Amino acid sequence: IGSTKTKLHPVQERMAKSHGSQCGFCTPGIVMSMYTLLRNTPHPKMDDLDKTFQGNLCRCTGYRPIIEGFKTFTEDWEVMRSANENGICAMGDNCCKLSTKRSSTIDTNTLIPANEFTPYDSSQEPIFPPELLVYDILDKQSLVFKNDTVTWFRPNTLEDLLTLKSKQPKAKIVMGNTEIGVEIKYKHQYYPIRIHASQIPELSTVSTVDAGIRFGSAVTLTKVANVLKNQIKAKPKSHTRIFAALLDMIHWFAGQQIRNVASIGGNIVTGSPISDLNPIFIASEAVLEIGSVRGIRRIVMDENFYLAYRTTVLREDEVVISLTVPYSKQNQFFCAYKQARRRDDDTAIVNFAINVTFEENTKMIQAFGGMGATVQVPLKTCKVMLGRSWNQNTLNMALDSLIEGLPLSPNAPGGMIQYRRSLSLSFMFKAYLEIMNNLNGELNARELSAIEPYQFKVPKSSQMFHILPSSMKTCAVGKPIPHLSAIKQSTGEAVYCDDMPEFKNELHMGLVLSSKAHATFKMDPSDALKLDGVHLFLSAEDISPENNCKLGFQSDIVVFVEKTVTSQGQILGAIVAESQSLAQKAARMVKVTYTELQPVIVTIEDAIKYNSFFTNIVNPSVIEAGNVDKAFTGASHVIEGECRSGAQEHFYLEPQSTIAVPKEDNELEIFCATQCPLFTAV
């Protein structure tokens, strides 16, 4: 969209000049997210920015300068720049709009030189290539791609898909690749037959039926959200309560980038016990249309749909064709909640949906995610509440029943047992209050505060810096000047290790890491070395003790562990092969036999118990101010207790990588992803 060699796009310019780029590894993705927003919404609001960057991570900046720069594209900008939100510019007479001319240079005493930004004009954007709009020949063809390990089918009719699935029942169907892609890349699953089904018309359509809205299984979550918005606007509130709960939950489902490709059917079939949407589908009794070469059948999603962890009632040769989400009724109320560690782009700890109809011969349905290996429906609790008045006594009975009906074992996957159990109770309490409020029941201010919806607030920020005297105008120190690499990072022209072309005869290394916390070990790389393209295996036996050097801030990390590992993830050895994927595959094939040792020390209490302390700290850090014992002795009151703070480490977006190029005289030229080149050189 722009280049240092030609002209910067306004998005790239504002990213760089607003100090939104530091290490720059995330910058191209953030630039393209903003560019995409402007192409779809030329006059966005701050709420649009919030949604757009749900799926973008930035380790360095904390987002503040990115938002500061990009909010200048929004309609809210004029209000946000006002000091008192009264429409008067905080710069007063120095407002850029009152200036008769534009300075030709950046004002280095202004953090973000908004008056220097190139104006954005959506009419100047290039049009989408017309030939791509009409060139749909390949989209209408049934395609097959094949290599030595994988066969990839792309059928274009439902009949072809069902026939393929009958012949290849073990084949994985791929829609957005948001789940299978993760399984292949990070869980090292192998699926030799894959079927891409997103181009099949029957799976990609949305229609209105008598019972509700019918979504094809390949419809993306973004499209689902847009359809729900239109239905909520067009129909009475009493008919769209399920739609409203589903729409709200979709907002918290991953990030916008994932929702643009993730399909509604893929979410169902994946069967994650912490799915954001499946509790809603079960509580609302959504109807699935299932197809195979034998015909089509319809089933209601209920407590029997998931048989075990990520296992459904679908037969191997069956495919989900559509999902029908029903309309709600006049006296029907529906609530859904999710609790995660972060608001955006995070998986649920526990989620919940409840469906209540205040009519005779109806039933209540509750569905919990994160409380077992599948979505849990507490039938006893539903039965306890059925036929009773919606009051505090009924709530208390429901909470008592939930305590018994949703027990988590102490070793349940995911941990946080007590917290998850308390969340299930708090969700039930919140649903009680929300439904009571909809029934015009009396709630006090404290109770009403528990059901207040989350309100997005426009972020505000400020940064203080010194304004230099006029005599020091030529000095760069202290001025808010964009760093030298910001422009090329914003254009994607900055080169990182992985951007460099391969050298001739380049080999790649895959690491063998410890899976035990405290153990001795033996390694057998023979199976790995049999693979074509694998050159050698390295371990501590292959390098001299002086080269197996001590690294790290405390000089206590070796390149290869020799005999005993003291933590998971320590490097035991390495495979050298002709490609990165081959090296990593071979590294996983190295057989490591452990003899576990005791004690395993993982807490401060363990260290105290076994008197395990560092005694050779190079630069000990001591907090000391006055006489602590004397201060306690003279204190009127002494409060005892403990406070814990978990260790934190930066989440580096650029993977650790190094390229070593042999040179003459036994020299090595090193290209390294590091923020400390001096330490690397030493």
JSON list of N, CA and C in Angstrom, two decimals, residues 360-386:
[
{"chain": "A", "resi": 360, "resn": "GLU", "atom": "N", "xyz": [-46.76, -22.54, 30.88]},
{"chain": "A", "resi": 360, "resn": "GLU", "atom": "CA", "xyz": [-46.97, -23.93, 31.27]},
{"chain": "A", "resi": 360, "resn": "GLU", "atom": "C", "xyz": [-46.42, -24.86, 30.20]},
{"chain": "A", "resi": 361, "resn": "ASN", "atom": "N", "xyz": [-46.03, -26.05, 30.65]},
{"chain": "A", "resi": 361, "resn": "ASN", "atom": "CA", "xyz": [-45.54, -27.10, 29.76]},
{"chain": "A", "resi": 361, "resn": "ASN", "atom": "C", "xyz": [-44.30, -26.68, 28.98]},
{"chain": "A", "resi": 362, "resn": "THR", "atom": "N", "xyz": [-43.48, -25.86, 29.59]},
{"chain": "A", "resi": 362, "resn": "THR", "atom": "CA", "xyz": [-42.19, -25.50, 29.00]},
{"chain": "A", "resi": 362, "resn": "THR", "atom": "C", "xyz": [-41.09, -25.98, 29.93]},
{"chain": "A", "resi": 363, "resn": "LYS", "atom": "N", "xyz": [-39.87, -25.82, 29.50]},
{"chain": "A", "resi": 363, "resn": "LYS", "atom": "CA", "xyz": [-38.75, -26.28, 30.33]},
{"chain": "A", "resi": 363, "resn": "LYS", "atom": "C", "xyz": [-37.66, -25.22, 30.37]},
{"chain": "A", "resi": 364, "resn": "MET", "atom": "N", "xyz": [-36.84, -25.35, 31.39]},
{"chain": "A", "resi": 364, "resn": "MET", "atom": "CA", "xyz": [-35.68, -24.49, 31.52]},
{"chain": "A", "resi": 364, "resn": "MET", "atom": "C", "xyz": [-34.46, -25.26, 31.08]},
{"chain": "A", "resi": 365, "resn": "ILE", "atom": "N", "xyz": [-33.55, -24.58, 30.40]},
{"chain": "A", "resi": 365, "resn": "ILE", "atom": "CA", "xyz": [-32.30, -25.21, 29.98]},
{"chain": "A", "resi": 365, "resn": "ILE", "atom": "C", "xyz": [-31.13, -24.33, 30.41]},
{"chain": "A", "resi": 366, "resn": "GLN", "atom": "N", "xyz": [-30.17, -24.93, 31.09]},
{"chain": "A", "resi": 366, "resn": "GLN", "atom": "CA", "xyz": [-28.92, -24.26, 31.44]},
{"chain": "A", "resi": 366, "resn": "GLN", "atom": "C", "xyz": [-27.78, -25.05, 30.81]},
{"chain": "A", "resi": 367, "resn": "ALA", "atom": "N", "xyz": [-26.76, -24.35, 30.35]},
{"chain": "A", "resi": 367, "resn": "ALA", "atom": "CA", "xyz": [-25.60, -25.01, 29.75]},
{"chain": "A", "resi": 367, "resn": "ALA", "atom": "C", "xyz": [-24.33, -24.28, 30.17]},
{"chain": "A", "resi": 368, "resn": "PHE", "atom": "N", "xyz": [-23.38, -25.05, 30.70]},
{"chain": "A", "resi": 368, "resn": "PHE", "atom": "CA", "xyz": [-22.12, -24.50, 31.18]},
{"chain": "A", "resi": 368, "resn": "PHE", "atom": "C", "xyz": [-20.96, -25.01, 30.33]},
{"chain": "A", "resi": 369, "resn": "GLY", "atom": "N", "xyz": [-20.07, -24.12, 29.94]},
{"chain": "A", "resi": 369, "resn": "GLY", "atom": "CA", "xyz": [-18.80, -24.51, 29.35]},
{"chain": "A", "resi": 369, "resn": "GLY", "atom": "C", "xyz": [-17.69, -24.33, 30.37]},
{"chain": "A", "resi": 370, "resn": "GLY", "atom": "N", "xyz": [-16.65, -25.15, 30.28]},
{"chain": "A", "resi": 370, "resn": "GLY", "atom": "CA", "xyz": [-15.53, -25.03, 31.20]},
{"chain": "A", "resi": 370, "resn": "GLY", "atom": "C", "xyz": [-15.73, -25.73, 32.52]},
{"chain": "A", "resi": 371, "resn": "MET", "atom": "N", "xyz": [-16.79, -26.52, 32.64]},
{"chain": "A", "resi": 371, "resn": "MET", "atom": "CA", "xyz": [-17.06, -27.23, 33.89]},
{"chain": "A", "resi": 371, "resn": "MET", "atom": "C", "xyz": [-17.00, -28.74, 33.71]},
{"chain": "A", "resi": 372, "resn": "GLY", "atom": "N", "xyz": [-16.38, -29.19, 32.63]},
{"chain": "A", "resi": 372, "resn": "GLY", "atom": "CA", "xyz": [-16.24, -30.61, 32.39]},
{"chain": "A", "resi": 372, "resn": "GLY", "atom": "C", "xyz": [-15.62, -30.85, 31.03]},
{"chain": "A", "resi": 373, "resn": "ALA", "atom": "N", "xyz": [-15.56, -32.11, 30.62]},
{"chain": "A", "resi": 373, "resn": "ALA", "atom": "CA", "xyz": [-14.96, -32.46, 29.33]},
{"chain": "A", "resi": 373, "resn": "ALA", "atom": "C", "xyz": [-15.86, -32.08, 28.16]},
{"chain": "A", "resi": 374, "resn": "THR", "atom": "N", "xyz": [-17.14, -31.83, 28.44]},
{"chain": "A", "resi": 374, "resn": "THR", "atom": "CA", "xyz": [-18.09, -31.39, 27.42]},
{"chain": "A", "resi": 374, "resn": "THR", "atom": "C", "xyz": [-18.92, -30.25, 28.01]},
{"chain": "A", "resi": 375, "resn": "VAL", "atom": "N", "xyz": [-19.77, -29.66, 27.21]},
{"chain": "A", "resi": 375, "resn": "VAL", "atom": "CA", "xyz": [-20.73, -28.68, 27.73]},
{"chain": "A", "resi": 375, "resn": "VAL", "atom": "C", "xyz": [-21.65, -29.40, 28.72]},
{"chain": "A", "resi": 376, "resn": "GLN", "atom": "N", "xyz": [-21.79, -28.84, 29.91]},
{"chain": "A", "resi": 376, "resn": "GLN", "atom": "CA", "xyz": [-22.55, -29.48, 30.98]},
{"chain": "A", "resi": 376, "resn": "GLN", "atom": "C", "xyz": [-23.95, -28.87, 31.09]},
{"chain": "A", "resi": 377, "resn": "VAL", "atom": "N", "xyz": [-24.95, -29.73, 31.12]},
{"chain": "A", "resi": 377, "resn": "VAL", "atom": "CA", "xyz": [-26.34, -29.30, 31.33]},
{"chain": "A", "resi": 377, "resn": "VAL", "atom": "C", "xyz": [-26.80, -29.87, 32.67]},
{"chain": "A", "resi": 378, "resn": "PRO", "atom": "N", "xyz": [-26.92, -29.04, 33.71]},
{"chain": "A", "resi": 378, "resn": "PRO", "atom": "CA", "xyz": [-27.31, -29.54, 35.04]},
{"chain": "A", "resi": 378, "resn": "PRO", "atom": "C", "xyz": [-28.81, -29.81, 35.11]},
{"chain": "A", "resi": 379, "resn": "LEU", "atom": "N", "xyz": [-29.21, -31.00, 34.71]},
{"chain": "A", "resi": 379, "resn": "LEU", "atom": "CA", "xyz": [-30.63, -31.32, 34.60]},
{"chain": "A", "resi": 379, "resn": "LEU", "atom": "C", "xyz": [-31.34, -31.24, 35.94]},
{"chain": "A", "resi": 380, "resn": "LYS", "atom": "N", "xyz": [-30.66, -31.65, 37.02]},
{"chain": "A", "resi": 380, "resn": "LYS", "atom": "CA", "xyz": [-31.30, -31.61, 38.34]},
{"chain": "A", "resi": 380, "resn": "LYS", "atom": "C", "xyz": [-31.61, -30.17, 38.76]},
{"chain": "A", "resi": 381, "resn": "THR", "atom": "N", "xyz": [-30.69, -29.28, 38.47]},
{"chain": "A", "resi": 381, "resn": "THR", "atom": "CA", "xyz": [-30.92, -27.87, 38.81]},
{"chain": "A", "resi": 381, "resn": "THR", "atom": "C", "xyz": [-32.09, -27.31, 38.02]},
{"chain": "A", "resi": 382, "resn": "CYS", "atom": "N", "xyz": [-32.14, -27.65, 36.74]},
{"chain": "A", "resi": 382, "resn": "CYS", "atom": "CA", "xyz": [-33.27, -27.19, 35.92]},
{"chain": "A", "resi": 382, "resn": "CYS", "atom": "C", "xyz": [-34.59, -27.72, 36.47]},
{"chain": "A", "resi": 383, "resn": "LYS", "atom": "N", "xyz": [-34.58, -28.98, 36.90]},
{"chain": "A", "resi": 383, "resn": "LYS", "atom": "CA", "xyz": [-35.80, -29.60, 37.43]},
{"chain": "A", "resi": 383, "resn": "LYS", "atom": "C", "xyz": [-36.21, -28.95, 38.75]},
{"chain": "A", "resi": 384, "resn": "VAL", "atom": "N", "xyz": [-35.22, -28.61, 39.58]},
{"chain": "A", "resi": 384, "resn": "VAL", "atom": "CA", "xyz": [-35.51, -27.97, 40.86]},
{"chain": "A", "resi": 384, "resn": "VAL", "atom": "C", "xyz": [-36.23, -26.64, 40.66]},
{"chain": "A", "resi": 385, "resn": "MET", "atom": "N", "xyz": [-35.83, -25.89, 39.65]},
{"chain": "A", "resi": 385, "resn": "MET", "atom": "CA", "xyz": [-36.38, -24.55, 39.43]},
{"chain": "A", "resi": 385, "resn": "MET", "atom": "C", "xyz": [-37.71, -24.58, 38.68]},
{"chain": "A", "resi": 386, "resn": "LEU", "atom": "N", "xyz": [-37.99, -25.67, 37.99]},
{"chain": "A", "resi": 386, "resn": "LEU", "atom": "CA", "xyz": [-39.17, -25.73, 37.13]},
{"chain": "A", "resi": 386, "resn": "LEU", "atom": "C", "xyz": [-40.46, -25.62, 37.94]}
]
